[in-house]
């Protein structure tokens, strides 16, 4: 198969110079031109601006926050508080004076904190919660743990599986509206699906469950990849990982609206914050604003469309989810930079090893999906602003060799 016949979308044409400038800002990418890093849903690489900001903090003001009265400590405390406001601004917080931002090590810890420190005390005997059992385990296990914890205390909570549409992997809001009832007290959702790559249209969930049910949003695959506006989503919690948004590992946040139910307050003793991670998060958001998160989305979505366009001409491969139309120019092409597929005869793990032999770093396993998701392992390609059309085309050439 030749990739010369694949149409070049408008985004790839219009943003080519922008992409060239962006790619040059990632030292790990430019330092290994023989490799193609295509695992951005697992973690993203870091631009020089983030690396510089962290180093500058460490050599000029490194101290603990909220525990000292000297200059470095005061500057670090101010950094933490200012970054809380920066997170609210970046997420399009509709009511920043009321909401809270709590820094965590990542989405997994953040979702567990919402479950343990808020939901467990909010539920009563006979209540129901809706859990997306085909989403990431991090957005499933904490809610099941709360159910089991309360059961040991004699409080019975029923877990209702989130309904999905067959084939696409999208939520089914009509079916959700039918199962939601007066005892529905909480709904967990995902913004961008980590396997299917689709925007899960969370705005439809509020209409399905009504105005009073708290909704928790797993935004691990949206923050730093696509523009996020909490003002238009009407959710009560948004949780994300910094390392998936160009910041350092060990950083992330829980945003809490504090409008439905009690205000969110993490339990236990608050230890020393990850100040370098918090500094990196602020720098990453500044970088994304300067680069344009809307352009990041357009570019990565266009690369995903180019990949699915090529895969639809290779019958040895099955694309997982969002299968309504794989053509690059299709009006229903909805992938947010994530394309997951399987070879019909080669095991996904074997294909992943083979692709690395050709210089491609992809994910190839169960992708941490819950029990309601795919039964077979698959290969996931996840793209970002520093990935190029040439990398996608080379990948397609290699995949054709195994077709």
Coordinates of C-alpha atoms in Angstrom, one line a residue:
X1 CA 0.0 0.0 0.0
X2 CA 1.3 3.5 -0.8
X3 CA 0.4 6.4 1.5
X4 CA 0.6 8.8 -1.4
X5 CA -3.1 8.2 -2.1
X6 CA -4.2 9.2 1.4
X7 CA -5.8 12.6 1.4
X8 CA -4.0 15.3 3.4
X9 CA -6.5 17.0 5.6
X10 CA -6.7 20.7 6.0
X11 CA -5.3 20.6 9.5
X12 CA -2.1 18.8 8.3
X13 CA -1.6 21.5 5.6
X14 CA -2.5 24.5 7.7
X15 CA -0.5 23.5 10.8
X16 CA 2.6 22.1 9.2
X17 CA 4.9 25.0 10.1
X18 CA 3.3 25.1 13.6
X19 CA 4.1 21.4 14.1
X20 CA 7.7 21.9 13.0
X21 CA 8.2 24.6 15.6
X22 CA 6.5 22.5 18.3
X23 CA 8.4 19.3 17.6
X24 CA 11.7 21.2 17.9
X25 CA 10.8 22.0 21.6
X26 CA 10.9 18.4 22.8
X27 CA 14.5 17.3 23.4
X28 CA 13.7 13.6 23.8
X29 CA 11.9 13.6 20.4
X30 CA 14.5 15.5 18.5
X31 CA 17.3 13.5 20.2
X32 CA 16.0 10.2 18.8
X33 CA 14.9 10.8 15.2
X34 CA 15.1 7.1 14.5
X35 CA 12.3 6.4 17.0
X36 CA 8.6 7.3 16.9
X37 CA 7.0 7.7 20.3
X38 CA 3.3 6.8 19.8
X39 CA 2.3 6.1 23.4
X40 CA 1.0 9.5 24.5
X41 CA -2.1 8.1 26.2
X42 CA 0.2 6.4 28.6
X43 CA 2.4 9.5 29.2
X44 CA 3.5 12.5 27.2
X45 CA 6.9 13.9 26.6
X46 CA 8.0 17.2 28.1
X47 CA 8.8 20.5 26.2
X48 CA 12.0 22.3 27.0
X49 CA 9.9 25.1 28.7
X50 CA 8.6 22.7 31.3
X51 CA 12.1 21.2 32.0
X52 CA 13.5 24.7 32.3
X53 CA 10.8 25.9 34.7
X54 CA 11.4 22.9 37.0
X55 CA 15.2 23.4 37.0
X56 CA 14.8 27.1 37.7
X57 CA 12.6 26.4 40.6
X58 CA 14.9 23.8 42.0
X59 CA 18.0 26.0 41.9
X60 CA 16.3 29.2 43.0
X61 CA 13.4 28.6 45.4
X62 CA 13.1 24.9 46.4
X63 CA 11.5 24.6 49.8
X64 CA 8.5 23.0 51.5
X65 CA 5.1 24.7 51.1
X66 CA 2.9 25.9 53.9
X67 CA 5.5 25.2 56.6
X68 CA 8.1 28.0 56.7
X69 CA 8.3 31.8 57.1
X70 CA 11.5 32.4 55.1
X71 CA 11.6 33.6 51.5
X72 CA 12.0 30.3 49.7
X73 CA 9.2 28.7 51.6
X74 CA 6.9 31.7 51.1
X75 CA 7.6 31.7 47.3
X76 CA 6.9 27.9 47.2
X77 CA 3.6 28.3 49.1
X78 CA 2.6 31.1 46.7
X79 CA 3.5 28.9 43.8
X80 CA 1.1 26.2 45.0
X81 CA -1.8 28.6 45.6
X82 CA -1.2 30.3 42.3
X83 CA -1.2 27.0 40.5
X84 CA -4.6 26.1 42.0
X85 CA -5.9 29.3 40.3
X86 CA -4.1 28.4 37.1
X87 CA -5.7 25.0 37.0
X88 CA -9.2 26.5 37.4
X89 CA -8.4 29.0 34.6
X90 CA -7.1 26.3 32.3
X91 CA -10.1 24.1 32.8
X92 CA -12.6 26.9 32.3
X93 CA -14.0 26.8 35.8
X94 CA -17.5 28.4 35.8
X95 CA -17.3 29.4 39.5
X96 CA -13.7 29.6 40.7
X97 CA -14.6 31.3 43.9
X98 CA -16.6 28.3 45.1
X99 CA -14.6 25.4 43.7
X100 CA -11.5 23.7 45.0
X101 CA -8.3 22.3 43.5
X102 CA -6.5 19.6 45.4
X103 CA -3.1 18.3 44.1
X104 CA -2.6 14.5 43.8
X105 CA -0.1 12.2 42.3
X106 CA -2.3 11.4 39.3
X107 CA -5.8 10.5 38.2
X108 CA -5.7 7.1 40.0
X109 CA -5.1 8.7 43.4
X110 CA -7.5 11.5 42.6
X111 CA -10.4 9.3 41.7
X112 CA -9.7 7.1 44.8
X113 CA -9.7 10.3 46.9
X114 CA -13.1 11.3 45.6
X115 CA -14.4 7.8 46.3
X116 CA -12.9 7.4 49.8
X117 CA -13.1 11.0 51.1
X118 CA -16.4 12.1 49.6
X119 CA -18.6 9.4 48.1
X120 CA -18.3 7.0 51.0
X121 CA -19.9 9.5 53.3
X122 CA -22.4 10.7 50.8
X123 CA -24.2 7.3 50.1
X124 CA -26.9 5.7 52.1
X125 CA -28.4 2.2 52.3
X126 CA -30.2 1.4 49.0
X127 CA -28.5 4.1 46.9
X128 CA -27.3 3.3 43.4
X129 CA -24.2 4.5 41.6
X130 CA -23.4 4.2 37.8
X131 CA -20.0 3.0 36.9
X132 CA -18.4 2.8 33.4
X133 CA -17.2 -0.8 33.4
X134 CA -15.7 -0.5 29.9
X135 CA -13.5 2.4 30.8
X136 CA -10.1 2.6 32.5
X137 CA -9.7 0.5 35.7
X138 CA -8.8 3.8 37.6
X139 CA -12.4 5.0 37.0
X140 CA -13.9 1.6 38.0
X141 CA -12.0 0.1 41.0
X142 CA -12.4 3.1 43.4
X143 CA -16.2 3.0 43.1
X144 CA -16.3 -0.8 43.6
X145 CA -14.1 -0.4 46.6
X146 CA -16.5 2.1 48.1
X147 CA -19.4 -0.3 47.6
X148 CA -17.5 -3.1 49.3
X149 CA -16.4 -0.8 52.1
X150 CA -19.9 0.2 52.8
X151 CA -21.2 -3.3 52.6
X152 CA -18.9 -4.3 55.4
X153 CA -20.6 -1.6 57.4
X154 CA -24.1 -2.8 56.6
X155 CA -24.8 -0.2 53.9
X156 CA -26.0 -1.7 50.7
X157 CA -25.1 0.2 47.5
X158 CA -26.0 -1.1 44.1
X159 CA -23.6 -0.6 41.2
X160 CA -25.4 0.0 37.8
X161 CA -23.2 -0.5 34.8
X162 CA -23.0 2.5 32.5
X163 CA -24.7 1.5 29.2
X164 CA -22.7 1.7 25.9
X165 CA -23.7 1.8 22.3
X166 CA -22.7 -1.3 20.4
X167 CA -19.7 -0.9 18.0
X168 CA -18.7 2.6 18.8
X169 CA -18.0 2.4 22.5
X170 CA -19.9 5.6 23.1
X171 CA -22.2 6.0 26.1
X172 CA -25.9 5.4 25.5
X173 CA -27.6 8.4 27.1
X174 CA -31.1 7.1 26.3
X175 CA -30.5 3.8 28.0
X176 CA -28.8 5.7 30.9
X177 CA -31.9 7.9 31.3
X178 CA -34.1 4.7 31.5
X179 CA -32.0 3.1 34.3
X180 CA -31.5 6.3 36.3
X181 CA -34.0 6.6 39.1
X182 CA -34.6 8.3 42.5
X183 CA -31.9 6.3 44.2
X184 CA -29.3 7.2 41.6
X185 CA -26.8 9.2 43.6
X186 CA -23.6 9.3 41.6
X187 CA -22.3 8.8 38.1
X188 CA -18.7 8.2 37.0
X189 CA -17.8 9.1 33.4
X190 CA -14.8 9.5 31.1
X191 CA -14.1 12.5 28.9
X192 CA -12.0 10.9 26.2
X193 CA -11.9 7.1 26.1
X194 CA -8.4 5.7 26.5
X195 CA -9.1 2.7 24.1
X196 CA -11.8 3.9 21.7
X197 CA -10.4 7.4 21.4
X198 CA -13.8 9.0 21.2
X199 CA -15.1 12.1 23.0
X200 CA -17.7 10.5 25.2
X201 CA -20.1 13.5 24.9
X202 CA -20.3 14.0 28.6
X203 CA -22.7 16.9 28.2
X204 CA -25.4 14.4 27.3
X205 CA -25.0 12.6 30.7
X206 CA -26.3 15.5 32.7
X207 CA -29.5 15.6 30.7
X208 CA -29.9 11.8 31.1
X209 CA -29.5 11.7 34.9
X210 CA -31.1 15.0 35.8
X211 CA -29.9 18.2 37.6
X212 CA -29.2 16.8 41.1
X213 CA -26.9 13.8 40.6
X214 CA -23.2 14.4 41.1
X215 CA -21.0 13.4 38.2
X216 CA -17.3 12.7 38.4
X217 CA -15.2 13.1 35.2
X218 CA -12.0 11.2 34.4
X219 CA -10.2 13.8 32.3
X220 CA -6.9 11.9 32.1
X221 CA -7.1 11.7 28.3
X222 CA -8.5 15.1 27.6
X223 CA -6.5 17.6 29.8
X224 CA -3.4 18.5 27.8
X225 CA -4.8 16.9 24.6
X226 CA -8.0 18.8 23.8
X227 CA -9.5 22.0 25.0
X228 CA -11.5 21.4 28.2
X229 CA -14.3 23.7 29.4
X230 CA -15.9 22.6 32.6
X231 CA -18.5 25.4 32.2
X232 CA -20.1 23.4 29.4
X233 CA -20.0 20.0 31.0
X234 CA -21.8 20.6 34.4
X235 CA -19.8 17.9 36.2
X236 CA -19.0 18.0 39.9
X237 CA -15.5 16.6 39.9
X238 CA -12.7 16.5 37.2
X239 CA -9.6 14.5 37.8
X240 CA -6.5 14.4 35.7
X241 CA -2.8 13.4 35.6
X242 CA -0.1 15.9 35.0
X243 CA 2.2 13.4 33.3
X244 CA -0.4 12.9 30.5
X245 CA -0.5 16.7 30.0
X246 CA 3.2 17.5 29.4
X247 CA 4.0 17.9 33.1
X248 CA 6.1 15.7 35.4
X249 CA 5.1 12.2 36.7
X250 CA 3.6 12.3 40.2
X251 CA 1.5 15.4 39.5
X252 CA -2.2 15.9 39.0
X253 CA -5.3 17.4 40.5
X254 CA -8.9 16.9 41.6
X255 CA -11.1 19.8 40.7
X256 CA -14.3 19.9 42.8
X257 CA -17.3 22.1 42.0
X258 CA -18.6 22.0 45.6
X259 CA -22.2 22.6 44.5
X260 CA -24.0 19.2 44.9
X261 CA -23.5 17.5 48.2
X262 CA -20.9 18.5 50.8
X263 CA -17.7 20.3 49.8
X264 CA -14.8 18.0 48.9
X265 CA -12.0 17.8 51.5
X266 CA -9.3 15.1 51.2
X267 CA -9.0 13.2 54.4
X268 CA -6.0 12.5 56.6
X269 CA -2.9 14.5 57.2
X270 CA -1.8 16.6 54.3
X271 CA 1.9 15.9 53.8
X272 CA 4.5 17.7 51.8
X273 CA 3.2 18.6 48.3
X274 CA 5.0 17.6 45.2
X275 CA 6.2 21.1 44.5
X276 CA 8.3 20.3 41.4
X277 CA 5.3 18.5 39.9
X278 CA 3.1 21.4 40.7
X279 CA 5.6 23.8 39.1
X280 CA 5.8 21.6 36.0
X281 CA 2.0 21.6 35.8
X282 CA 1.8 25.3 35.7
X283 CA 4.5 25.5 33.1
X284 CA 2.8 22.8 31.0
X285 CA -0.5 24.8 31.0
X286 CA 1.4 27.9 30.0
X287 CA 3.0 26.0 27.2
X288 CA -0.3 24.6 26.0
X289 CA -1.9 28.0 26.0
X290 CA 0.9 29.4 24.0
X291 CA 0.9 26.5 21.5
X292 CA -2.9 26.4 21.4
X293 CA -4.6 23.3 22.8
X294 CA -7.1 23.7 20.0
X295 CA -4.3 23.2 17.5
X296 CA -2.9 20.3 19.5
X297 CA -6.3 18.6 19.1
X298 CA -6.7 19.4 15.4
X299 CA -3.2 18.1 14.7
X300 CA -3.5 14.8 16.6
X301 CA -7.0 14.2 15.4
X302 CA -5.8 14.7 11.8
X303 CA -3.0 12.2 12.4
X304 CA -5.4 9.7 13.8
X305 CA -7.7 10.1 10.8
X306 CA -4.7 9.5 8.5
X307 CA -3.9 6.3 10.4
X308 CA -7.5 5.0 10.2
X309 CA -7.7 5.9 6.5
X310 CA -4.7 3.7 5.9
X311 CA -5.9 0.9 8.2
X312 CA -9.2 0.6 6.4
X313 CA -7.3 -0.5 3.3
X314 CA -5.5 -3.2 5.2
X315 CA -8.1 -6.0 5.8
X316 CA -5.7 -7.9 8.1
X317 CA -6.4 -5.3 10.8
X318 CA -9.5 -4.5 12.8
X319 CA -9.9 -1.1 14.3
X320 CA -11.5 -1.1 17.7
X321 CA -14.4 1.3 18.5
X322 CA -15.7 4.3 16.5
X323 CA -16.1 2.0 13.4
X324 CA -18.9 4.0 11.7
X325 CA -16.5 5.3 9.1
X326 CA -12.7 5.2 9.1
X327 CA -12.1 7.5 6.1
X328 CA -10.0 10.5 6.9
X329 CA -12.6 12.9 5.4
X330 CA -15.6 11.3 7.1
X331 CA -17.9 13.6 9.0
X332 CA -18.2 11.0 11.8
X333 CA -14.5 10.7 12.3
X334 CA -14.3 11.5 16.0
X335 CA -11.1 10.1 17.3
X336 CA -9.1 12.4 19.6
X337 CA -5.6 11.2 18.7
X338 CA -6.1 7.6 19.8
X339 CA -6.4 4.6 17.4
X340 CA -6.6 1.1 18.7
X341 CA -6.5 -2.0 16.5
X342 CA -5.8 -5.7 16.2
X343 CA -4.2 -7.9 13.6
X344 CA -6.6 -10.7 12.8
X345 CA -4.0 -13.5 13.2
X346 CA -0.9 -12.0 14.9
X347 CA -1.2 -11.6 18.7
X348 CA -1.1 -7.9 19.8
X349 CA 1.8 -8.4 22.1
X350 CA 3.9 -9.9 19.3
X351 CA 2.9 -7.1 17.0
X352 CA 4.0 -4.6 19.6
X353 CA 7.4 -6.2 19.8
X354 CA 7.7 -6.3 16.1
X355 CA 6.8 -2.6 15.7
X356 CA 9.5 -1.6 18.2
X357 CA 12.0 -3.5 16.1
X358 CA 11.1 -0.9 13.4
X359 CA 11.4 2.0 15.9
X360 CA 7.8 2.5 16.9
X361 CA 6.8 2.7 20.6
X362 CA 3.2 1.7 21.0
X363 CA 1.1 0.2 23.7
X364 CA 0.0 -3.5 23.2
X365 CA -1.9 -5.3 25.9
X366 CA -5.3 -5.0 27.7
X367 CA -4.8 -1.2 28.0
X368 CA -6.1 -1.3 31.6
X369 CA -9.7 -1.6 30.4
X370 CA -12.4 -2.8 32.7
X371 CA -14.4 -6.0 32.7
X372 CA -17.1 -4.5 30.5
X373 CA -14.6 -3.7 27.7
X374 CA -12.7 -5.6 25.1
X375 CA -11.9 -9.3 25.7
X376 CA -8.8 -9.4 23.4
X377 CA -5.6 -7.5 23.7
X378 CA -4.9 -4.8 21.2
X379 CA -2.4 -2.3 19.9
X380 CA -2.9 1.4 20.7
X381 CA -1.3 4.3 18.9
X382 CA -1.8 7.6 20.7
X383 CA -0.6 10.8 19.1
X384 CA 0.3 14.3 20.2
X385 CA 1.5 17.6 18.7
X386 CA 5.1 16.4 18.2
X387 CA 4.2 13.4 16.1
X388 CA 4.4 13.7 12.4
X389 CA 2.5 12.5 9.2
X390 CA 5.8 10.8 8.2
X391 CA 5.7 8.7 11.3
X392 CA 2.2 7.7 10.6
X393 CA 3.0 6.8 7.0
X394 CA 6.1 4.8 8.1
X395 CA 3.9 2.9 10.6
X396 CA 1.4 2.1 7.9
X397 CA 4.1 0.8 5.6
X398 CA 5.4 -1.5 8.4
X399 CA 1.8 -2.7 9.2
X400 CA 1.3 -3.5 5.6
X401 CA 4.4 -5.7 5.6
X402 CA 2.7 -7.8 8.3
X403 CA -0.7 -7.8 6.6

